[in-house]
CSV table of N, CA and C in Angstrom, one decimal:
chain,number,residue,atom,x,y,z
A,1,MET,N,115.7,104.8,100.8
A,1,MET,CA,116.0,105.0,99.4
A,1,MET,C,114.6,104.9,98.7
A,2,LEU,N,114.5,105.6,97.6
A,2,LEU,CA,113.3,105.6,96.7
A,2,LEU,C,113.7,105.2,95.3
A,3,THR,N,112.9,104.3,94.7
A,3,THR,CA,113.0,104.1,93.3
A,3,THR,C,111.7,104.5,92.7
A,4,VAL,N,111.8,105.1,91.5
A,4,VAL,CA,110.6,105.5,90.8
A,4,VAL,C,110.6,104.9,89.5
A,5,GLY,N,109.5,104.2,89.1
A,5,GLY,CA,109.4,103.5,87.9
A,5,GLY,C,110.2,102.2,87.9
A,6,GLU,N,110.1,101.5,89.0
A,6,GLU,CA,110.9,100.3,89.3
A,6,GLU,C,110.8,99.2,88.2
A,7,GLY,N,109.6,99.1,87.6
A,7,GLY,CA,109.5,98.1,86.6
A,7,GLY,C,109.4,96.7,87.2
A,8,ASP,N,110.1,95.7,86.6
A,8,ASP,CA,110.0,94.3,87.0
A,8,ASP,C,110.8,94.0,88.2
A,9,GLY,N,111.5,94.9,88.8
A,9,GLY,CA,112.2,94.7,90.1
A,9,GLY,C,113.6,94.2,90.0
A,10,ARG,N,114.2,94.1,88.9
A,10,ARG,CA,115.6,93.6,88.8
A,10,ARG,C,116.6,94.5,89.6
A,11,PHE,N,116.4,95.8,89.5
A,11,PHE,CA,117.3,96.7,90.2
A,11,PHE,C,117.1,96.5,91.7
A,12,VAL,N,115.9,96.6,92.2
A,12,VAL,CA,115.7,96.6,93.7
A,12,VAL,C,116.0,95.2,94.3
A,13,ALA,N,115.8,94.2,93.5
A,13,ALA,CA,116.1,92.8,94.0
A,13,ALA,C,117.7,92.7,94.2
A,14,GLU,N,118.4,93.2,93.2
A,14,GLU,CA,119.9,93.1,93.4
A,14,GLU,C,120.4,94.0,94.5
A,15,LEU,N,119.8,95.2,94.6
A,15,LEU,CA,120.1,96.1,95.7
A,15,LEU,C,119.8,95.5,97.1
A,16,ALA,N,118.7,94.8,97.2
A,16,ALA,CA,118.4,94.1,98.5
A,16,ALA,C,119.3,93.0,98.8
A,17,ARG,N,119.7,92.3,97.7
A,17,ARG,CA,120.7,91.2,97.9
A,17,ARG,C,122.1,91.7,98.4
A,18,ARG,N,122.5,92.8,97.8
A,18,ARG,CA,123.8,93.3,98.1
A,18,ARG,C,123.8,94.1,99.4
A,19,PHE,N,122.7,94.7,99.8
A,19,PHE,CA,122.6,95.5,101.0
A,19,PHE,C,121.4,95.1,101.8
A,20,PRO,N,121.4,94.0,102.5
A,20,PRO,CA,120.2,93.4,103.1
A,20,PRO,C,119.5,94.3,104.1
A,21,GLU,N,120.2,95.3,104.7
A,21,GLU,CA,119.6,96.2,105.7
A,21,GLU,C,119.0,97.4,105.1
A,22,ILE,N,119.1,97.6,103.8
A,22,ILE,CA,118.6,98.8,103.1
A,22,ILE,C,117.0,98.8,103.1
A,23,LYS,N,116.4,100.0,103.3
A,23,LYS,CA,115.0,100.1,103.3
A,23,LYS,C,114.7,100.9,102.0
A,24,VAL,N,113.8,100.4,101.2
A,24,VAL,CA,113.5,101.0,99.9
A,24,VAL,C,112.0,101.1,99.7
A,25,ASP,N,111.6,102.3,99.2
A,25,ASP,CA,110.2,102.5,98.8
A,25,ASP,C,110.3,102.5,97.2
A,26,CYS,N,109.4,101.8,96.6
A,26,CYS,CA,109.3,101.7,95.2
A,26,CYS,C,108.0,102.3,94.7
A,27,VAL,N,108.0,103.2,93.8
A,27,VAL,CA,106.8,103.8,93.2
A,27,VAL,C,106.7,103.2,91.8
A,28,GLU,N,105.6,102.5,91.5
A,28,GLU,CA,105.4,101.9,90.2
A,28,GLU,C,104.0,101.9,89.9
A,29,ALA,N,103.6,102.3,88.7
A,29,ALA,CA,102.2,102.4,88.3
A,29,ALA,C,101.5,101.0,88.0
A,30,SER,N,102.3,100.1,87.6
A,30,SER,CA,101.7,98.8,87.2
A,30,SER,C,101.7,97.7,88.3
A,31,GLY,N,100.5,97.3,88.5
A,31,GLY,CA,100.4,96.2,89.5
A,31,GLY,C,101.1,94.9,89.1
A,32,ALA,N,101.0,94.6,87.8
A,32,ALA,CA,101.7,93.4,87.2
A,32,ALA,C,103.2,93.5,87.4
A,33,MET,N,103.8,94.7,87.3
A,33,MET,CA,105.2,94.9,87.5
A,33,MET,C,105.6,94.8,89.0
A,34,ILE,N,104.7,95.3,89.8
A,34,ILE,CA,104.9,95.1,91.2
A,34,ILE,C,104.9,93.7,91.6
A,35,ALA,N,104.0,92.9,91.1
A,35,ALA,CA,104.0,91.4,91.4
A,35,ALA,C,105.2,90.8,90.9
A,36,ARG,N,105.7,91.1,89.8
A,36,ARG,CA,107.0,90.5,89.3
A,36,ARG,C,108.2,90.9,90.2
A,37,ALA,N,108.2,92.2,90.6
A,37,ALA,CA,109.3,92.7,91.4
A,37,ALA,C,109.2,92.0,92.8
A,38,ARG,N,108.1,91.8,93.4
A,38,ARG,CA,108.0,91.1,94.7
A,38,ARG,C,108.5,89.7,94.5
A,39,GLY,N,108.2,89.0,93.4
A,39,GLY,CA,108.7,87.7,93.2
A,39,GLY,C,110.2,87.5,93.1
A,40,ARG,N,110.9,88.6,92.8
A,40,ARG,CA,112.4,88.6,92.6
A,40,ARG,C,113.1,88.9,94.0
A,41,LEU,N,112.4,89.4,94.9
A,41,LEU,CA,113.0,89.9,96.2
A,41,LEU,C,113.5,88.8,97.1
A,42,PRO,N,114.6,89.0,97.7
A,42,PRO,CA,115.0,88.0,98.8
A,42,PRO,C,114.0,88.0,99.9
A,43,VAL,N,113.9,87.0,100.6
A,43,VAL,CA,112.8,86.8,101.6
A,43,VAL,C,112.7,87.9,102.6
A,44,ASN,N,113.8,88.4,103.2
A,44,ASN,CA,113.8,89.4,104.2
A,44,ASN,C,114.0,90.8,103.7
A,45,ALA,N,113.8,91.1,102.5
A,45,ALA,CA,114.0,92.4,101.9
A,45,ALA,C,113.0,93.4,102.5
A,46,LYS,N,113.6,94.6,102.8
A,46,LYS,CA,112.8,95.7,103.4
A,46,LYS,C,112.4,96.6,102.3
A,47,VAL,N,111.4,96.2,101.5
A,47,VAL,CA,111.0,97.0,100.3
A,47,VAL,C,109.5,97.2,100.4
A,48,ASN,N,109.0,98.4,100.3
A,48,ASN,CA,107.6,98.7,100.3
A,48,ASN,C,107.3,99.2,98.9
A,49,PHE,N,106.2,98.7,98.3
A,49,PHE,CA,105.8,99.1,97.0
A,49,PHE,C,104.6,100.0,97.1
A,50,HIS,N,104.5,101.0,96.3
A,50,HIS,CA,103.4,101.9,96.2
A,50,HIS,C,103.0,102.0,94.8
A,51,GLN,N,101.8,101.4,94.5
A,51,GLN,CA,101.2,101.5,93.2
A,51,GLN,C,100.6,102.8,93.0
A,52,ALA,N,101.3,103.6,92.1
A,52,ALA,CA,100.9,105.0,91.9
A,52,ALA,C,101.5,105.5,90.6
A,53,ASP,N,100.9,106.5,90.0
A,53,ASP,CA,101.4,107.2,88.9
A,53,ASP,C,102.3,108.3,89.5
A,54,ALA,N,103.6,108.2,89.1
A,54,ALA,CA,104.6,109.2,89.6
A,54,ALA,C,104.2,110.6,89.3
A,55,LEU,N,103.5,110.8,88.2
A,55,LEU,CA,103.0,112.2,87.9
A,55,LEU,C,102.0,112.8,88.8
A,56,GLU,N,101.3,111.9,89.5
A,56,GLU,CA,100.3,112.3,90.4
A,56,GLU,C,100.6,112.1,91.9
A,57,ARG,N,101.8,111.5,92.2
A,57,ARG,CA,102.2,111.2,93.5
A,57,ARG,C,102.7,112.4,94.2
A,58,ASP,N,102.3,112.5,95.5
A,58,ASP,CA,102.9,113.5,96.4
A,58,ASP,C,104.1,112.9,97.1
A,59,PHE,N,105.3,113.2,96.6
A,59,PHE,CA,106.5,112.6,97.2
A,59,PHE,C,106.7,113.3,98.5
A,60,PRO,N,107.1,112.6,99.6
A,60,PRO,CA,107.4,113.2,100.9
A,60,PRO,C,108.6,114.1,100.8
A,61,LYS,N,108.6,115.2,101.4
A,61,LYS,CA,109.7,116.2,101.3
A,61,LYS,C,110.9,115.7,102.2
A,62,GLY,N,112.1,115.7,101.7
A,62,GLY,CA,113.3,115.4,102.5
A,62,GLY,C,113.4,114.1,103.1
A,63,GLU,N,112.7,113.1,102.5
A,63,GLU,CA,112.6,111.7,103.1
A,63,GLU,C,113.7,110.8,102.8
A,64,TYR,N,114.4,110.9,101.7
A,64,TYR,CA,115.3,109.9,101.2
A,64,TYR,C,116.7,110.3,101.1
A,65,ASP,N,117.6,109.4,101.4
A,65,ASP,CA,119.1,109.6,101.2
A,65,ASP,C,119.4,109.5,99.7
A,66,ALA,N,118.7,108.7,99.0
A,66,ALA,CA,118.9,108.5,97.6
A,66,ALA,C,117.7,108.2,96.8
A,67,VAL,N,117.7,108.6,95.6
A,67,VAL,CA,116.6,108.3,94.6
A,67,VAL,C,117.2,107.6,93.4
A,68,VAL,N,116.5,106.6,92.9
A,68,VAL,CA,117.0,106.0,91.7
A,68,VAL,C,115.9,106.0,90.6
A,69,THR,N,116.2,106.4,89.4
A,69,THR,CA,115.3,106.3,88.3
A,69,THR,C,116.0,105.6,87.2
A,70,CYS,N,115.6,104.3,86.9
A,70,CYS,CA,116.3,103.6,85.8
A,70,CYS,C,115.3,103.5,84.6
A,71,PHE,N,115.8,104.0,83.5
A,71,PHE,CA,115.0,103.9,82.3
A,71,PHE,C,113.6,104.4,82.4
A,72,PHE,N,113.4,105.5,83.1
A,72,PHE,CA,112.1,106.0,83.4
A,72,PHE,C,111.9,107.4,82.9
A,73,LEU,N,112.8,108.3,83.2
A,73,LEU,CA,112.6,109.7,82.8
A,73,LEU,C,112.5,110.0,81.3
A,74,ASP,N,113.2,109.2,80.6
A,74,ASP,CA,113.2,109.4,79.1
A,74,ASP,C,111.9,109.0,78.5
A,75,CYS,N,110.9,108.5,79.3
A,75,CYS,CA,109.6,108.2,78.8
A,75,CYS,C,108.7,109.5,78.7
A,76,PHE,N,109.2,110.6,79.2
A,76,PHE,CA,108.3,111.8,79.4
A,76,PHE,C,108.8,112.9,78.5
A,77,SER,N,107.9,113.8,78.2
A,77,SER,CA,108.3,115.0,77.4
A,77,SER,C,109.0,116.0,78.4
A,78,ASP,N,109.7,117.0,77.8
A,78,ASP,CA,110.4,118.0,78.5
A,78,ASP,C,109.4,118.8,79.4
A,79,GLU,N,108.2,119.0,78.9
A,79,GLU,CA,107.2,119.8,79.7
A,79,GLU,C,106.8,119.0,80.9
A,80,THR,N,106.6,117.7,80.8
A,80,THR,CA,106.2,116.9,81.9
A,80,THR,C,107.4,116.8,82.9
A,81,LEU,N,108.6,116.6,82.4
A,81,LEU,CA,109.7,116.5,83.3
A,81,LEU,C,110.0,117.8,84.1
A,82,SER,N,109.6,119.0,83.5
A,82,SER,CA,109.8,120.2,84.2
A,82,SER,C,108.9,120.3,85.5
A,83,HIS,N,107.9,119.4,85.6
A,83,HIS,CA,107.1,119.3,86.8
A,83,HIS,C,107.5,118.1,87.7
A,84,LEU,N,107.8,117.0,87.0
A,84,LEU,CA,108.1,115.8,87.7
A,84,LEU,C,109.5,115.8,88.4
A,85,ILE,N,110.5,116.3,87.8
A,85,ILE,CA,111.8,116.3,88.4
A,85,ILE,C,111.9,117.1,89.7
A,86,PRO,N,111.4,118.3,89.7
A,86,PRO,CA,111.4,119.0,91.0
A,86,PRO,C,110.6,118.3,92.1
A,87,SER,N,109.5,117.7,91.8
A,87,SER,CA,108.7,116.9,92.7
A,87,SER,C,109.5,115.8,93.4
A,88,ILE,N,110.2,115.0,92.5
A,88,ILE,CA,111.1,113.9,93.0
A,88,ILE,C,112.3,114.5,93.8
A,89,ALA,N,112.9,115.5,93.2
A,89,ALA,CA,114.1,116.1,93.8
A,89,ALA,C,113.8,116.6,95.2
A,90,ALA,N,112.7,117.1,95.5
A,90,ALA,CA,112.3,117.6,96.8
A,90,ALA,C,112.3,116.5,97.9
A,91,SER,N,112.1,115.2,97.4
A,91,SER,CA,112.1,114.1,98.4
A,91,SER,C,113.5,113.7,98.9
A,92,ILE,N,114.5,114.2,98.3
A,92,ILE,CA,115.9,113.9,98.7
A,92,ILE,C,116.4,114.8,99.8
A,93,ARG,N,116.9,114.1,100.8
A,93,ARG,CA,117.5,114.9,101.9
A,93,ARG,C,118.7,115.7,101.5
A,94,PRO,N,119.0,116.8,102.1
A,94,PRO,CA,120.2,117.6,101.8
A,94,PRO,C,121.5,116.6,101.8
A,95,GLY,N,122.3,116.7,100.7
A,95,GLY,CA,123.4,115.9,100.6
A,95,GLY,C,123.1,114.5,100.0
A,96,GLY,N,121.9,114.3,99.7
A,96,GLY,CA,121.5,113.0,99.1
A,96,GLY,C,121.9,112.9,97.6
A,97,ASP,N,121.7,111.7,97.0
A,97,ASP,CA,122.0,111.5,95.6
A,97,ASP,C,120.8,111.1,94.8
A,98,TRP,N,120.9,111.3,93.5
A,98,TRP,CA,119.9,110.8,92.6
A,98,TRP,C,120.7,110.1,91.5
A,99,LEU,N,120.5,108.8,91.3
A,99,LEU,CA,121.1,108.0,90.3
A,99,LEU,C,120.1,107.9,89.1
A,100,VAL,N,120.6,108.4,87.9
A,100,VAL,CA,119.7,108.3,86.7
A,100,VAL,C,120.4,107.4,85.7
A,101,ALA,N,119.7,106.4,85.2
A,101,ALA,CA,120.2,105.5,84.2
A,101,ALA,C,119.1,105.6,83.0
A,102,GLU,N,119.6,106.0,81.9
A,102,GLU,CA,118.7,106.1,80.7
A,102,GLU,C,119.4,105.7,79.4
A,103,PHE,N,118.6,105.3,78.5
A,103,PHE,CA,119.0,105.0,77.1
A,103,PHE,C,119.1,106.4,76.4
A,104,ARG,N,120.1,106.5,75.5
A,104,ARG,CA,120.1,107.7,74.7
A,104,ARG,C,120.8,107.4,73.4
A,105,GLN,N,120.4,108.2,72.4
A,105,GLN,CA,121.0,108.0,71.1
A,105,GLN,C,122.4,108.6,71.1
A,106,PRO,N,123.4,107.8,70.7
A,106,PRO,CA,124.7,108.4,70.7
A,106,PRO,C,124.9,109.5,69.6
A,107,ARG,N,125.7,110.5,69.9
A,107,ARG,CA,125.9,111.6,69.0
A,107,ARG,C,126.9,111.3,67.8
A,108,LYS,N,127.8,110.4,68.1
A,108,LYS,CA,128.8,110.0,67.1
A,108,LYS,C,129.1,108.5,67.1
A,109,GLY,N,129.6,108.1,66.0
A,109,GLY,CA,130.1,106.7,65.9
A,109,GLY,C,129.1,105.7,65.3
A,110,ILE,N,127.9,105.6,65.8
A,110,ILE,CA,126.9,104.7,65.3
A,110,ILE,C,126.0,105.4,64.4
A,111,PRO,N,125.7,104.9,63.2
A,111,PRO,CA,124.7,105.6,62.3
A,111,PRO,C,123.3,105.7,63.0
A,112,ALA,N,122.7,106.9,62.8
A,112,ALA,CA,121.4,107.2,63.5
A,112,ALA,C,120.4,106.1,63.3
A,113,TRP,N,120.2,105.5,62.2
A,113,TRP,CA,119.2,104.4,62.0
A,113,TRP,C,119.5,103.2,62.9
A,114,ARG,N,120.8,102.9,63.0
A,114,ARG,CA,121.2,101.7,63.8
A,114,ARG,C,121.0,102.0,65.3
A,115,ALA,N,121.3,103.2,65.7
A,115,ALA,CA,121.1,103.5,67.1
A,115,ALA,C,119.6,103.5,67.4
A,116,ARG,N,118.7,104.0,66.5
A,116,ARG,CA,117.3,104.0,66.8
A,116,ARG,C,116.8,102.6,66.8
A,117,LEU,N,117.3,101.7,66.0
A,117,LEU,CA,116.9,100.3,66.0
A,117,LEU,C,117.3,99.6,67.3
A,118,TRP,N,118.5,99.9,67.8
A,118,TRP,CA,118.9,99.3,69.1
A,118,TRP,C,118.1,99.8,70.3
A,119,LEU,N,117.8,101.1,70.2
A,119,LEU,CA,117.0,101.7,71.3
A,119,LEU,C,115.6,101.1,71.3
A,120,ALA,N,115.0,101.0,70.1
A,120,ALA,CA,113.7,100.4,70.0
A,120,ALA,C,113.7,99.0,70.6
A,121,ALA,N,114.7,98.2,70.3
A,121,ALA,CA,114.8,96.8,70.7
A,121,ALA,C,115.0,96.8,72.3
A,122,MET,N,115.8,97.7,72.8
A,122,MET,CA,115.9,97.7,74.3
A,122,MET,C,114.7,98.1,75.0
A,123,TYR,N,113.9,99.1,74.5
A,123,TYR,CA,112.7,99.5,75.1
A,123,TYR,C,111.6,98.3,75.0
A,124,PHE,N,111.7,97.6,73.9
A,124,PHE,CA,110.7,96.5,73.7
A,124,PHE,C,111.0,95.4,74.8
């Protein structure tokens, strides 16, 4: 499995706790976030961290059964995503999955100013 933009490691730590045999590669640009993520991991977790900018990373072709991007892709422009998404997608084996979790402004129900305020708070 591959996670891109892992951040402080909450996702990969829970994943490693629930599935102790899983092998995970994490691509994260921040050394400080990698240190935090390592501190959250169970002792025998099979997680490899790669400190790299995802925009410059050469993702291995057909390497992973699954890719996860949590609150990562929405940080980029459409133009940047048009290059990044195919690069990451190529690393997934045929039949593999890509889990995407992102914040987004709701279209109905919540006033736009309130939604923007909550989104800003969540990103902070």
